[in-house]
Short mmCIF file of C-alpha atoms in Angstrom, two decimals:
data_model
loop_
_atom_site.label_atom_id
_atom_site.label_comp_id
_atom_site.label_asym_id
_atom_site.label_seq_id
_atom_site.Cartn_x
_atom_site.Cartn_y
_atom_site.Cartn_z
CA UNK A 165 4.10 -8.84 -19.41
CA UNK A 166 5.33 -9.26 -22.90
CA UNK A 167 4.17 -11.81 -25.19
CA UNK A 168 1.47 -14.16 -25.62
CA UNK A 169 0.28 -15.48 -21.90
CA UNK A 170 0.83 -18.62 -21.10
CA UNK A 171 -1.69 -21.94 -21.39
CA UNK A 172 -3.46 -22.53 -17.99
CA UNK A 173 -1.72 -25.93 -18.25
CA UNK A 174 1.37 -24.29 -17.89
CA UNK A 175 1.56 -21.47 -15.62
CA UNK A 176 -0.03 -23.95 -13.49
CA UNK A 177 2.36 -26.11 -13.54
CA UNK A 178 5.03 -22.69 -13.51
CA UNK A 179 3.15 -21.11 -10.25
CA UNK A 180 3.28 -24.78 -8.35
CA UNK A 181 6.94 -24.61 -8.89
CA UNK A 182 7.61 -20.79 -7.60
CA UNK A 183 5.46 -21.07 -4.50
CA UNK A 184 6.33 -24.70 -3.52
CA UNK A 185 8.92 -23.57 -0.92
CA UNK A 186 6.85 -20.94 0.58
CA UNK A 187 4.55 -22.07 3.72
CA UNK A 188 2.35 -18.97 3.86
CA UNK A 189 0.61 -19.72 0.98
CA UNK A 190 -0.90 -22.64 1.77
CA UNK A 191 -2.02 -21.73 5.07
CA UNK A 192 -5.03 -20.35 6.02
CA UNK A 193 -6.41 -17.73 9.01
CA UNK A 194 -7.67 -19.90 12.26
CA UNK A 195 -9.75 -17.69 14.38
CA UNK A 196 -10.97 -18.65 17.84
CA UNK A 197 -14.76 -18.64 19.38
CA UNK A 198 -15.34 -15.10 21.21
CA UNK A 199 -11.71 -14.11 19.72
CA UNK A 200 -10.33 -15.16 23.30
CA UNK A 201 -6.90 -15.67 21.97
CA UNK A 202 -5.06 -14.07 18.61
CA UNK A 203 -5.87 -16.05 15.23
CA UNK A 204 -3.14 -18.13 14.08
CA UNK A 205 -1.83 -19.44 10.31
CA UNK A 206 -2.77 -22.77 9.82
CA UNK A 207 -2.43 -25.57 7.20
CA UNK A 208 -5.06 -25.46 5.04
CA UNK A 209 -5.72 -29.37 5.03
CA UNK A 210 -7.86 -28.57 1.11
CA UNK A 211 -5.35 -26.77 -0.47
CA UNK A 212 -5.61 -26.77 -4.27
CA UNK A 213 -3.47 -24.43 -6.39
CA UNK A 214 -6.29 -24.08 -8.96
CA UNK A 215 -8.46 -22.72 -6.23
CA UNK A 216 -5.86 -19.43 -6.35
CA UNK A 217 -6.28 -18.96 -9.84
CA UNK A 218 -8.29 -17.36 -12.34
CA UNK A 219 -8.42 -16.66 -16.15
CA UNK A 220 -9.85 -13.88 -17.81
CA UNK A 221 -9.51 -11.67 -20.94
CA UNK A 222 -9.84 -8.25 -21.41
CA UNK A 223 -13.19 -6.20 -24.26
CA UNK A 224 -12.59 -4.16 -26.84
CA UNK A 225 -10.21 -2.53 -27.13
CA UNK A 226 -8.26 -4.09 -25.01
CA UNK A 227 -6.18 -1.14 -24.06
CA UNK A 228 -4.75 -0.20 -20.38
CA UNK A 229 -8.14 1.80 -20.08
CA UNK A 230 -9.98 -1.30 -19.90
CA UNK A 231 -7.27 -3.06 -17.82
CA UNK A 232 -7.67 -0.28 -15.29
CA UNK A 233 -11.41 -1.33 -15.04
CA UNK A 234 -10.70 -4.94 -14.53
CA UNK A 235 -8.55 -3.96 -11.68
CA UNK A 236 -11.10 -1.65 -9.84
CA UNK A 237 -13.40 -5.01 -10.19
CA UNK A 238 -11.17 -6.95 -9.03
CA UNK A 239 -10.19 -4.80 -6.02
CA UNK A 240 -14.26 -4.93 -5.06
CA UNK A 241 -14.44 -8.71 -4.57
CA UNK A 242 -13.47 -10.08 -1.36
CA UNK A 243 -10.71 -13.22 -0.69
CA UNK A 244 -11.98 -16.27 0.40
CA UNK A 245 -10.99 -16.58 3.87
CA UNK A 246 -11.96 -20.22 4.34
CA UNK A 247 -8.60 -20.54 2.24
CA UNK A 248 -4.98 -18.99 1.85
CA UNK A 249 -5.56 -15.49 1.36
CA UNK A 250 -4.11 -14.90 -1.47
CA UNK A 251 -5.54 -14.82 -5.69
CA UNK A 252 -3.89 -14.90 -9.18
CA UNK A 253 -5.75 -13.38 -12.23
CA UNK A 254 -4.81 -14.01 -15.55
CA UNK A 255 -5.42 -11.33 -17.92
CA UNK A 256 -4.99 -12.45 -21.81
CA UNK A 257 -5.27 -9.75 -24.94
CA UNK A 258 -3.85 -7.17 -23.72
CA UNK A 259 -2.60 -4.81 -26.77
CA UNK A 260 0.92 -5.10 -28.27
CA UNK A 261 1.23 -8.42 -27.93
CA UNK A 262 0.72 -8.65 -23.80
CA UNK A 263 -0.70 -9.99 -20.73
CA UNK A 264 -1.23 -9.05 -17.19
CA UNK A 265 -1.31 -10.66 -13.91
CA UNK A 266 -3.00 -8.98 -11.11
CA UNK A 267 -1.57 -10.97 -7.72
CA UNK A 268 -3.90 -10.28 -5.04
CA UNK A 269 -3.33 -10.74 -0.91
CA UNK A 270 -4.43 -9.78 2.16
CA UNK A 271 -3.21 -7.11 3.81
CA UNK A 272 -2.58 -9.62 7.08
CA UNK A 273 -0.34 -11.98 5.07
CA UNK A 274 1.53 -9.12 3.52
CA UNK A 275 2.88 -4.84 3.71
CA UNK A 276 4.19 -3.34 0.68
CA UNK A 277 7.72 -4.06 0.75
CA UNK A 278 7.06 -7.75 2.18
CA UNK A 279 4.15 -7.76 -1.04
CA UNK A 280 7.10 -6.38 -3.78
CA UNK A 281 9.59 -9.59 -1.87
CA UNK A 282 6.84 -11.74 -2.68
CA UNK A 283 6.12 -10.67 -6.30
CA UNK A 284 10.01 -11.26 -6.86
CA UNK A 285 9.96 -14.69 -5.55
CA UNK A 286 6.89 -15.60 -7.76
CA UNK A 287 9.22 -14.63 -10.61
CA UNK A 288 11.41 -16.56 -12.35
CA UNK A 289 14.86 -17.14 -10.95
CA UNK A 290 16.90 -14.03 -11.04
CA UNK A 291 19.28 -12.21 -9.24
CA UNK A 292 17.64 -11.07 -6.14
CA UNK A 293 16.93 -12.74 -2.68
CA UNK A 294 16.11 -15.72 -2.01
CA UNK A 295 13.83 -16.03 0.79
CA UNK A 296 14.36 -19.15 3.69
CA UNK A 297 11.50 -21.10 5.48
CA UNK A 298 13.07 -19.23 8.69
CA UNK A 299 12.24 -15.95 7.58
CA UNK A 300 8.67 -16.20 6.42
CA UNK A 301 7.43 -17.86 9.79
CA UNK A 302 5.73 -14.27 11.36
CA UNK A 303 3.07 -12.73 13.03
CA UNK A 304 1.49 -12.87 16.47
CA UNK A 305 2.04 -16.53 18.16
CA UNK A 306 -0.50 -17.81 19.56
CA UNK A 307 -1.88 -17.28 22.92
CA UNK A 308 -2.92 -19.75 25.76
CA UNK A 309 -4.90 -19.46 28.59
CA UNK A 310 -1.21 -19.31 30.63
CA UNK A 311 -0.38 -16.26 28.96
CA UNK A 312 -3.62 -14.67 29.01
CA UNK A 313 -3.80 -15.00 32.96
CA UNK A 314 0.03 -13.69 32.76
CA UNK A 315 -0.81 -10.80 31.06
CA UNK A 316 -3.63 -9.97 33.19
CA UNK A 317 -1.60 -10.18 36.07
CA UNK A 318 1.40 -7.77 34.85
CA UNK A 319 -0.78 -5.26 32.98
CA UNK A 320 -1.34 -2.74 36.21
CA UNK A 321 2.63 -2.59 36.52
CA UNK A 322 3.62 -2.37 32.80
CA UNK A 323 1.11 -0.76 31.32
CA UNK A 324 1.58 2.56 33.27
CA UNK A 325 5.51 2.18 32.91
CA UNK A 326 4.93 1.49 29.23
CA UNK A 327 2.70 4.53 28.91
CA UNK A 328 5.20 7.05 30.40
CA UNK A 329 8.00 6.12 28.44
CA UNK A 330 6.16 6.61 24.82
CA UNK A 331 3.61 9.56 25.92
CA UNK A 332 5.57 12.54 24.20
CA UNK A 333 5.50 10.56 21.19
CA UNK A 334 1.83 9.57 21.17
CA UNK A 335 0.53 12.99 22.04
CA UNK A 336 0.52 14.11 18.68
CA UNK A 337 -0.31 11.31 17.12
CA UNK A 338 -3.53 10.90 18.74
CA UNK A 339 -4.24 14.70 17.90
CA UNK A 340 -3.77 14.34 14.67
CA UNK A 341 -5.90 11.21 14.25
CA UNK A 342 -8.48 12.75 16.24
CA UNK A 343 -8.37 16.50 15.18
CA UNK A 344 -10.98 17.11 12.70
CA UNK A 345 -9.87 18.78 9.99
CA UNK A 346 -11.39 20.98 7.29
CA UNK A 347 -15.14 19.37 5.54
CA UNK A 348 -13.94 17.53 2.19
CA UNK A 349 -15.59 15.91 -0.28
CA UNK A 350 -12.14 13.39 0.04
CA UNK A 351 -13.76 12.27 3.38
CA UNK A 352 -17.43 10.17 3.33
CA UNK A 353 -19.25 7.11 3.48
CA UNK A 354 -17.66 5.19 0.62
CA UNK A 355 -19.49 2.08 -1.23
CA UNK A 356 -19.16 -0.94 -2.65
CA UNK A 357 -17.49 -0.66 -6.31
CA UNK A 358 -14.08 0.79 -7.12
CA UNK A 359 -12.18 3.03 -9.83
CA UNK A 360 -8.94 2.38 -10.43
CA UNK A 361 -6.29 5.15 -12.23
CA UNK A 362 -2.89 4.92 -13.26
CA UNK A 363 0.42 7.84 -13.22
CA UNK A 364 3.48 7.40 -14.43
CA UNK A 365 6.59 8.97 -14.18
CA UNK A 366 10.11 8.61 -15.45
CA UNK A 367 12.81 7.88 -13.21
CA UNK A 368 15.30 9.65 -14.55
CA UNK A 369 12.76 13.10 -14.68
CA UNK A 370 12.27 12.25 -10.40
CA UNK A 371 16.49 11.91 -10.00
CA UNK A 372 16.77 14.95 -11.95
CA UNK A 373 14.31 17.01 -9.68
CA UNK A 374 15.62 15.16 -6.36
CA UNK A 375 19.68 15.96 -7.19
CA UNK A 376 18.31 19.99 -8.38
CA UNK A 377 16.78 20.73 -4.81
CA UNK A 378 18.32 17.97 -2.20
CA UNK A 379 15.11 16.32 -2.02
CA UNK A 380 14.04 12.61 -1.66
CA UNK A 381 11.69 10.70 -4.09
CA UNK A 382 9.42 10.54 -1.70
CA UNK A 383 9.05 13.86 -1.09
CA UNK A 384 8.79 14.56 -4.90
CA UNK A 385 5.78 11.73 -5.03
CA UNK A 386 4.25 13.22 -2.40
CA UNK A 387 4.97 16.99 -3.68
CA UNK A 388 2.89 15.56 -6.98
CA UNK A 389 0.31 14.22 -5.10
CA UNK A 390 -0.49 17.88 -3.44
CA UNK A 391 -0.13 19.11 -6.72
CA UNK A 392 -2.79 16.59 -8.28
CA UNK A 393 -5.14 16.52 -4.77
CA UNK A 394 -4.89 21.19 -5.21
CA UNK A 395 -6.53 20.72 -8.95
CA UNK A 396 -8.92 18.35 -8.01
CA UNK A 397 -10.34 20.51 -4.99
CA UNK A 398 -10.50 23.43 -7.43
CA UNK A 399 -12.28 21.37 -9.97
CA UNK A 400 -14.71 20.13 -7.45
CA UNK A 401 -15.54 23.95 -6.35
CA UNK A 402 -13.66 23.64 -2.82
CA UNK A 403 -11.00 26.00 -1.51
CA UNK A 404 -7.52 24.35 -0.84
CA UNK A 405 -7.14 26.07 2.26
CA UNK A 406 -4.14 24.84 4.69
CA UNK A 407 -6.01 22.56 6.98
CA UNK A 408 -7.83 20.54 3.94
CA UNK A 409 -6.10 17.38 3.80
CA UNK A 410 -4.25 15.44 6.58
CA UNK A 411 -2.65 12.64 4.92
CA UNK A 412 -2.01 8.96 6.26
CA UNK A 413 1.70 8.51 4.94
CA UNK A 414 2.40 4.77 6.03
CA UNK A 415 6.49 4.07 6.88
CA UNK A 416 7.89 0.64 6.88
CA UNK A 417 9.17 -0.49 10.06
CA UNK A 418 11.03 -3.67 8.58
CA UNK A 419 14.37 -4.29 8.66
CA UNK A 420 16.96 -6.02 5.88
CA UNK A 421 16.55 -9.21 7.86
CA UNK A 422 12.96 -9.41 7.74
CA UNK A 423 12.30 -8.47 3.78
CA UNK A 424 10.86 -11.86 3.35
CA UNK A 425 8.68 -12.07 6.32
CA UNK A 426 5.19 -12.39 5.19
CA UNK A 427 3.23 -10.15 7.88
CA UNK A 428 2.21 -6.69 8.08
CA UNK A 429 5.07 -4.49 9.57
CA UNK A 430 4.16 -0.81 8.75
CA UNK A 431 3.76 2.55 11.04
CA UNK A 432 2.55 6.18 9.63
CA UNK A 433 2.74 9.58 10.19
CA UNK A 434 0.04 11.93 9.34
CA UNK A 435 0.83 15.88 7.78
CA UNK A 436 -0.81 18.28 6.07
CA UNK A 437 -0.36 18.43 2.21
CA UNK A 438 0.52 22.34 1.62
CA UNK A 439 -2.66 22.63 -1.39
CA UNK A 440 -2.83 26.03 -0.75
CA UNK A 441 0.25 26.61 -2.52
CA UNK A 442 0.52 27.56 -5.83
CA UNK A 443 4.39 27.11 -6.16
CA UNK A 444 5.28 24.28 -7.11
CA UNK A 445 8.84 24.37 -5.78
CA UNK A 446 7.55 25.83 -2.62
CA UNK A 447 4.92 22.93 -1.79
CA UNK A 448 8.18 20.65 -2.68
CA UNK A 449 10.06 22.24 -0.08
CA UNK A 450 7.18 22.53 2.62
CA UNK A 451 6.13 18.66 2.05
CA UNK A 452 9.68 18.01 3.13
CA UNK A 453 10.04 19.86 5.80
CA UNK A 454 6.68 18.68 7.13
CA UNK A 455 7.68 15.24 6.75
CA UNK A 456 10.97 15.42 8.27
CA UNK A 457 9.35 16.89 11.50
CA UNK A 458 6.87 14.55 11.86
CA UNK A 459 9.19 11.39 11.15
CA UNK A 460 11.60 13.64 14.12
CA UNK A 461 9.46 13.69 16.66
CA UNK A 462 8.49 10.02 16.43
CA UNK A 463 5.48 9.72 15.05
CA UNK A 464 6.20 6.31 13.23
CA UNK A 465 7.40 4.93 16.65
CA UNK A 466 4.93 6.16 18.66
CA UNK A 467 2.28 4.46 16.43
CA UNK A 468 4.30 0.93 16.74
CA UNK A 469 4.15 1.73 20.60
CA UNK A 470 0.56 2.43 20.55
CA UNK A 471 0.31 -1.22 18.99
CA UNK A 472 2.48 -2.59 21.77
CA UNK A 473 0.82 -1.40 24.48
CA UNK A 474 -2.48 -2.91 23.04
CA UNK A 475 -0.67 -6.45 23.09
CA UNK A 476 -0.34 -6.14 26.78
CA UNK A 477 -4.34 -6.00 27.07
CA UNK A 478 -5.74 -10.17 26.38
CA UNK A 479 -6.53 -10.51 22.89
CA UNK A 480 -10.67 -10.53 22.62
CA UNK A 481 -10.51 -6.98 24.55
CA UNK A 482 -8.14 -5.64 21.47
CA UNK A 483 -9.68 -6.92 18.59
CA UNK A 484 -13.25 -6.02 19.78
CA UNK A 485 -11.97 -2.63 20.45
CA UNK A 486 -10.09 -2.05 17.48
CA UNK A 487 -13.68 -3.07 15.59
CA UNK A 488 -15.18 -0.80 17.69
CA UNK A 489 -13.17 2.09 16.47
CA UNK A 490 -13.72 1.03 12.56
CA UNK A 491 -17.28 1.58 13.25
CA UNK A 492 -16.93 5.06 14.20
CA UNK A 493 -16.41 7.53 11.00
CA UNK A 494 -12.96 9.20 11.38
CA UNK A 495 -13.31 13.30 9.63
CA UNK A 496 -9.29 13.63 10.30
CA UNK A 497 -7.68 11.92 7.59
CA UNK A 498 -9.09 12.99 4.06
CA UNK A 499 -6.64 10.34 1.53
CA UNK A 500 -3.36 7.81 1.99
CA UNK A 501 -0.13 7.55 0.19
CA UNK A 502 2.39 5.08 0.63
CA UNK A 503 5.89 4.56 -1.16
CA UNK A 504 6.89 1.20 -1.45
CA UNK A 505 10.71 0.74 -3.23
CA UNK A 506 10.05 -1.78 -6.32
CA UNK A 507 12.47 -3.84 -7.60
CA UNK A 508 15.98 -2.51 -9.25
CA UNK A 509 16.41 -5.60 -11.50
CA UNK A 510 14.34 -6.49 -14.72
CA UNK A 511 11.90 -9.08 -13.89
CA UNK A 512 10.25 -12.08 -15.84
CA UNK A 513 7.11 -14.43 -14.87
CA UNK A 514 7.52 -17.52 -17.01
CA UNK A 515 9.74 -16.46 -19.41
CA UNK A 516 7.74 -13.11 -20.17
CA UNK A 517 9.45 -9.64 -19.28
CA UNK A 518 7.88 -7.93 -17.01
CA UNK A 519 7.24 -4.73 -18.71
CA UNK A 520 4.90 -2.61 -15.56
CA UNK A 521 4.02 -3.09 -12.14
CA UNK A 522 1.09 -1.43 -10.86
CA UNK A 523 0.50 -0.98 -7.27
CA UNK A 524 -2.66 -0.86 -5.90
CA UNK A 525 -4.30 -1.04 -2.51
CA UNK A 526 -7.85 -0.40 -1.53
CA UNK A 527 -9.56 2.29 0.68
CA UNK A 528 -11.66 2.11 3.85
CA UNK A 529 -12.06 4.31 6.62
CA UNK A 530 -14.08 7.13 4.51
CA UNK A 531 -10.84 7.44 2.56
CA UNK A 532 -12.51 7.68 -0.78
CA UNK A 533 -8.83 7.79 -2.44
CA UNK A 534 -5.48 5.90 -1.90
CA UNK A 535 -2.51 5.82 -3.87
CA UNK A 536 0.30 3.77 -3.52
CA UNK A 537 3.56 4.33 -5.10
CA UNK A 538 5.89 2.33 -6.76
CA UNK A 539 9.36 2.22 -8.73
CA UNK A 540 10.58 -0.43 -11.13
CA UNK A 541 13.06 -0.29 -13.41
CA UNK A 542 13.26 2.94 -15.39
CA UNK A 543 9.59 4.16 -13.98
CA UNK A 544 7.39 5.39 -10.97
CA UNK A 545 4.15 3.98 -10.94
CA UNK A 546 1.03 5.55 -8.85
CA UNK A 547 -1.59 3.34 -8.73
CA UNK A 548 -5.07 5.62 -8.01
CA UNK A 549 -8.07 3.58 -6.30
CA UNK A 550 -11.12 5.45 -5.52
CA UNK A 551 -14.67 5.03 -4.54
CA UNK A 552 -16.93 4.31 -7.69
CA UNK A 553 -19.97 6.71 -6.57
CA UNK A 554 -18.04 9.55 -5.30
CA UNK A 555 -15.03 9.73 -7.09
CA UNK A 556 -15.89 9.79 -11.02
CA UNK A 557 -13.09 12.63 -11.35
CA UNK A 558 -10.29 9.75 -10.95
CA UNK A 559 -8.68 10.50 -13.59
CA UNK A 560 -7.71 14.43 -12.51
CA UNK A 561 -5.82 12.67 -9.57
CA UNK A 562 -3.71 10.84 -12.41
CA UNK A 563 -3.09 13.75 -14.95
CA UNK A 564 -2.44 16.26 -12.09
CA UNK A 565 0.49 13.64 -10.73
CA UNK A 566 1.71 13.65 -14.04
CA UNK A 567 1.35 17.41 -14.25
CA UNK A 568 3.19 18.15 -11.33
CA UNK A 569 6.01 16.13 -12.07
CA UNK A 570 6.17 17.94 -15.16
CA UNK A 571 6.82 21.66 -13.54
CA UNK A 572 8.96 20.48 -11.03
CA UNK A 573 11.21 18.98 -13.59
CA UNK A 574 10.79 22.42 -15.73
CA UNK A 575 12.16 24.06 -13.09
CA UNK A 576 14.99 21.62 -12.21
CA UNK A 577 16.14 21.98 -15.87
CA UNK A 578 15.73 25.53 -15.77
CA UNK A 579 17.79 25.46 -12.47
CA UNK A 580 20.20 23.49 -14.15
CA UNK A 581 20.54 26.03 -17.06
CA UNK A 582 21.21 28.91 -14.91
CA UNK A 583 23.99 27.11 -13.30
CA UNK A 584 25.60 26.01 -16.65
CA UNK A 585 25.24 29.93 -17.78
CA UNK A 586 26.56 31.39 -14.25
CA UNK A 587 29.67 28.80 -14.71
CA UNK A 588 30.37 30.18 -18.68
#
C-alpha cells in the first residue's frame, strides 16, 4: 500500500468496521469426538479482533527482497484453530514510502476467487460487490445421527448408480493421480520452513501475446511456467523429458451467485507441462491444447463427483480415509498452479492505494513448489512458495516466468510486424 501505515489504534478501529457484517469471521471450526459427524462453523463465544492481528516491521533494507522473506515466515506458522481461522499482519517500512498487509486464511474458510471477494470486502468502500449475510452461510451442514443411519441405508443403491454415471470421467483422473511419473527433484519429502518468490508481468505484454495467437491468459501463465519449470530442470542437471512434470491445475467450480460464499469450491485437472520443448510458441500452443482436452473430457467434474460420492459414505469413514491417503507420498504430481482473476478496479485499505497484490498459497503433498497466479489492475502477479531445504534455486522459477513472458511477447510483436509489412 502507499503511504505511511496506519496507527494500530486505527486500523483497528478501520478492520472492526469492514468485517462487522461478515459472520465467518468470527466463527470458529467445531469438530466432533471420533469425527462421527462433519465439523461445523461455530460462534466463537472469545472473539477479540486484536487476537487476528499483528504488527511488524520489516530490516534493512527494507526492500521487497526482505518482504518476500517475511512472507515465507509467515506462510510456516500455523492458524490458531481454537479461533476464527483467519490472521492480519501489519508490515510498516516498507521502501518508497509503503506498507504491506499480508491477510492470511484457511484454506477451509476460503478458495481463491472466494479469498480475492474477501480481500475486496476488507477494502474500503468501492465499486464492487457487496456481499449479503445469505451468501456467506456455506459449507457442509451438519450431520445427525438421522442422517447418518439414512445414508447408511441408501448407500448400496446410490452409490453403484452414482458410480456408473461419472466412471468415464473418473477413469483418467485416477490414472493420472496415480500414474507415477518421471523421478524429479520437484517431488520429495518437504520440511518445515518456506521460500517465498515473486514474477511479474504486464498486462498489456499478456493481451498482446493472447490477441497474436488466440490464446487465453491462462494458457500464457501456464506456457511461462513450463518455460521457467524447463530452465530450472536444466540448471539442476535433469533432462526435461515429456513425462517430467504432471501439474495440479486447480479450476473454480463457483458460480456468479456464490462469489461471496466463504468455503472452498475448487476442482483440477492434471497435464503434462511440454518442458521438453524448446519453442516457445510451440509449448504455448501444446499447453493449450493439453488443457482444453483435459477440461473436455471432464476432468474438473469428475473430480467434484469423486467428492460427491464420498459424501454418500458417513462422515468419520471419509475424513479418516482422506487422512489416510495424505499419509501416503504421492510421485504423480511434481508442482501446482492455479489462476485466480484479481480485481479489475483500483483498490484502497484505509485510505491507502493498493499498489500490489501478491498471491500466495502453501505446498504439501511432496509438492516442493506452488504458484498461484494473480491479476490486478495493470499487472500479473505469480506468487512462488517453495520448500526452504530443497528449493534454494527459487528465484530461477521467478526470472524464468519473467523470461518466458518476454519471448513470447518478442514473437507476438514480431508477428505483429510481419502483418503490418504484408498489409503495406
Amino acid at each position: 500500500m502507499t503511504g505511511p501505515a496506519p496507527t494500530r489504534e486505527a486500523f483497528t478501529a478501520w478492520l472492526g468496521e469492514r468485517i462487522s457484517h461478515i459472520e465467518r469471521l468470527r466463527q470458529r471450526v467445531h469438530r466432533s469426538p471420533l469425527d462421527l459427524t462433519a465439523p461445523v462453523w461455530q460462534h466463537d463465544p472469545d472473539f477479540d479482533l486484536a487476537h487476528h492481528i499483528r504488527w511488524t516491521a520489516l530490516p534493512t533494507p527494507r526492500d521487497e527482497s526482505r518482504l518476500q522473506e517475511l512472507i515465507a515466515t509467515e506462510l510456516e506458522q500455523r492458524l490458531d484453530r481454537d479461533h476464527p481461522l483467519w490472521q492480519c499482519v501489519v508490515v510498516e517500512q516498507l521502501t518508497g514510502n509503503r506498507w504491506a498487509l499480508i491477510v492470511k486464511a484457511h484454506h477451509s474458510m476460503v478458495d481463491g476467487m472466494s479469498g480475492i471477494a474477501l480481500f475486496e470486502q476488507l477494502c474500503d468502500p468501492a465499486t464492487h460487490h457487496t456481499a449479503t449475510n445469505d451468501t456467506r452461510r456455506s459449507g457442509r451442514p451438519s450431520t445427525g445421527l438421522l442422517e447418518l443411519l439414512y445414508k447408511g441405508i441408501r448407500l448400496p443403491v446410490a452409490a453403484p448408480r452414482f458410480a456408473l454415471s461419472i466412471a468415464r470421467g473418473v477413469a483418467p483422473v485416477v490414472y493420472a493421480a496415480m500414474a507415477p511419473t518421471a523421478p524429479s527433484t520437484l517431488n520429495g519429502p518437504i520440511g518445515r520452513k518456506r521460500r517465498y518468490a515473486v514474477a511479474k508481468a504486464a498486462m498489456s505484454d499478456i493481451r498482446a501475446i493472447e490477441n497474436a495467437f488466440g490464446t487465453s491468459l491462462n494458457d500464457v501463465a501456464l506456457a511461462a511456467v513450463t518455460a521457467a519449470y524447463r530452465r530450472l530442470l536444466q540448471h539442476r542437471g535433469e533432462e526435461p523429458s515429456p513425462s517430467k512434470i504432471r501439474i495440479l491445475v486447480p479450476v473454480s467450480m463457483r458460480g456468479t451467485d456464490t462469489e461471496f460464499a466463504m468455503d472452498n469450491r475448487i476442482s483440477a485437472i492434471l497435464p503434462h507441462l511440454p518442458v521438453e520443448l524448446t519453442d516457445p510458441l510451440e509449448a504455448l500452443r501444446t499447453v493449450h491444447e493439453r488443457v482444453t482436452r483435459h477440461r473436455e473430457r471432464g476432468e474438473t467434474e469428475a473430480e467434484t463427483s469423486i467428492l460427491s460420492m464420498a459424501q454418500l459414505l458417513p462422515f468419520r469413514f471419509g475424513a479418516w480415509a482422506f487422512r489416510l491417503a495424505g499419509h501416503f507420498p504421492q510421485h504423480s504430481v511434481a508442482a501446482l498452479a492455479t489462476n485466480v482473476p484479481g480485481p479489475r478496479d483500483q483498490l484502497a485499505v484505509d485510505g491507502c492505494e493498493v499498489e500490489q497484490i501478491w498471491p500466495c498459497i502453501p505446498i504439501a503433498m511432496r509438492l516442493r513448489t506452488t504458484i498461484a497466479i494473480l491479476s490486478y489492475h495493470d499487472h500479473l502477479i505469480f506468487g512462488i512458495t517453495g520448500d526452504y531445504g530443497s528449493t534454494p534455486d527459487i528465484d530461477l522459477i521467478a526470472d524464468g516466468i519473467e523470461h518466458g513472458i518476454t519471448e513470447l511477447q518478442e514473437r507476438a510483436r514480431s508477428l505483429c510486424h510481419s502483418a503490418d509489412s504484408a498489409t503495406t
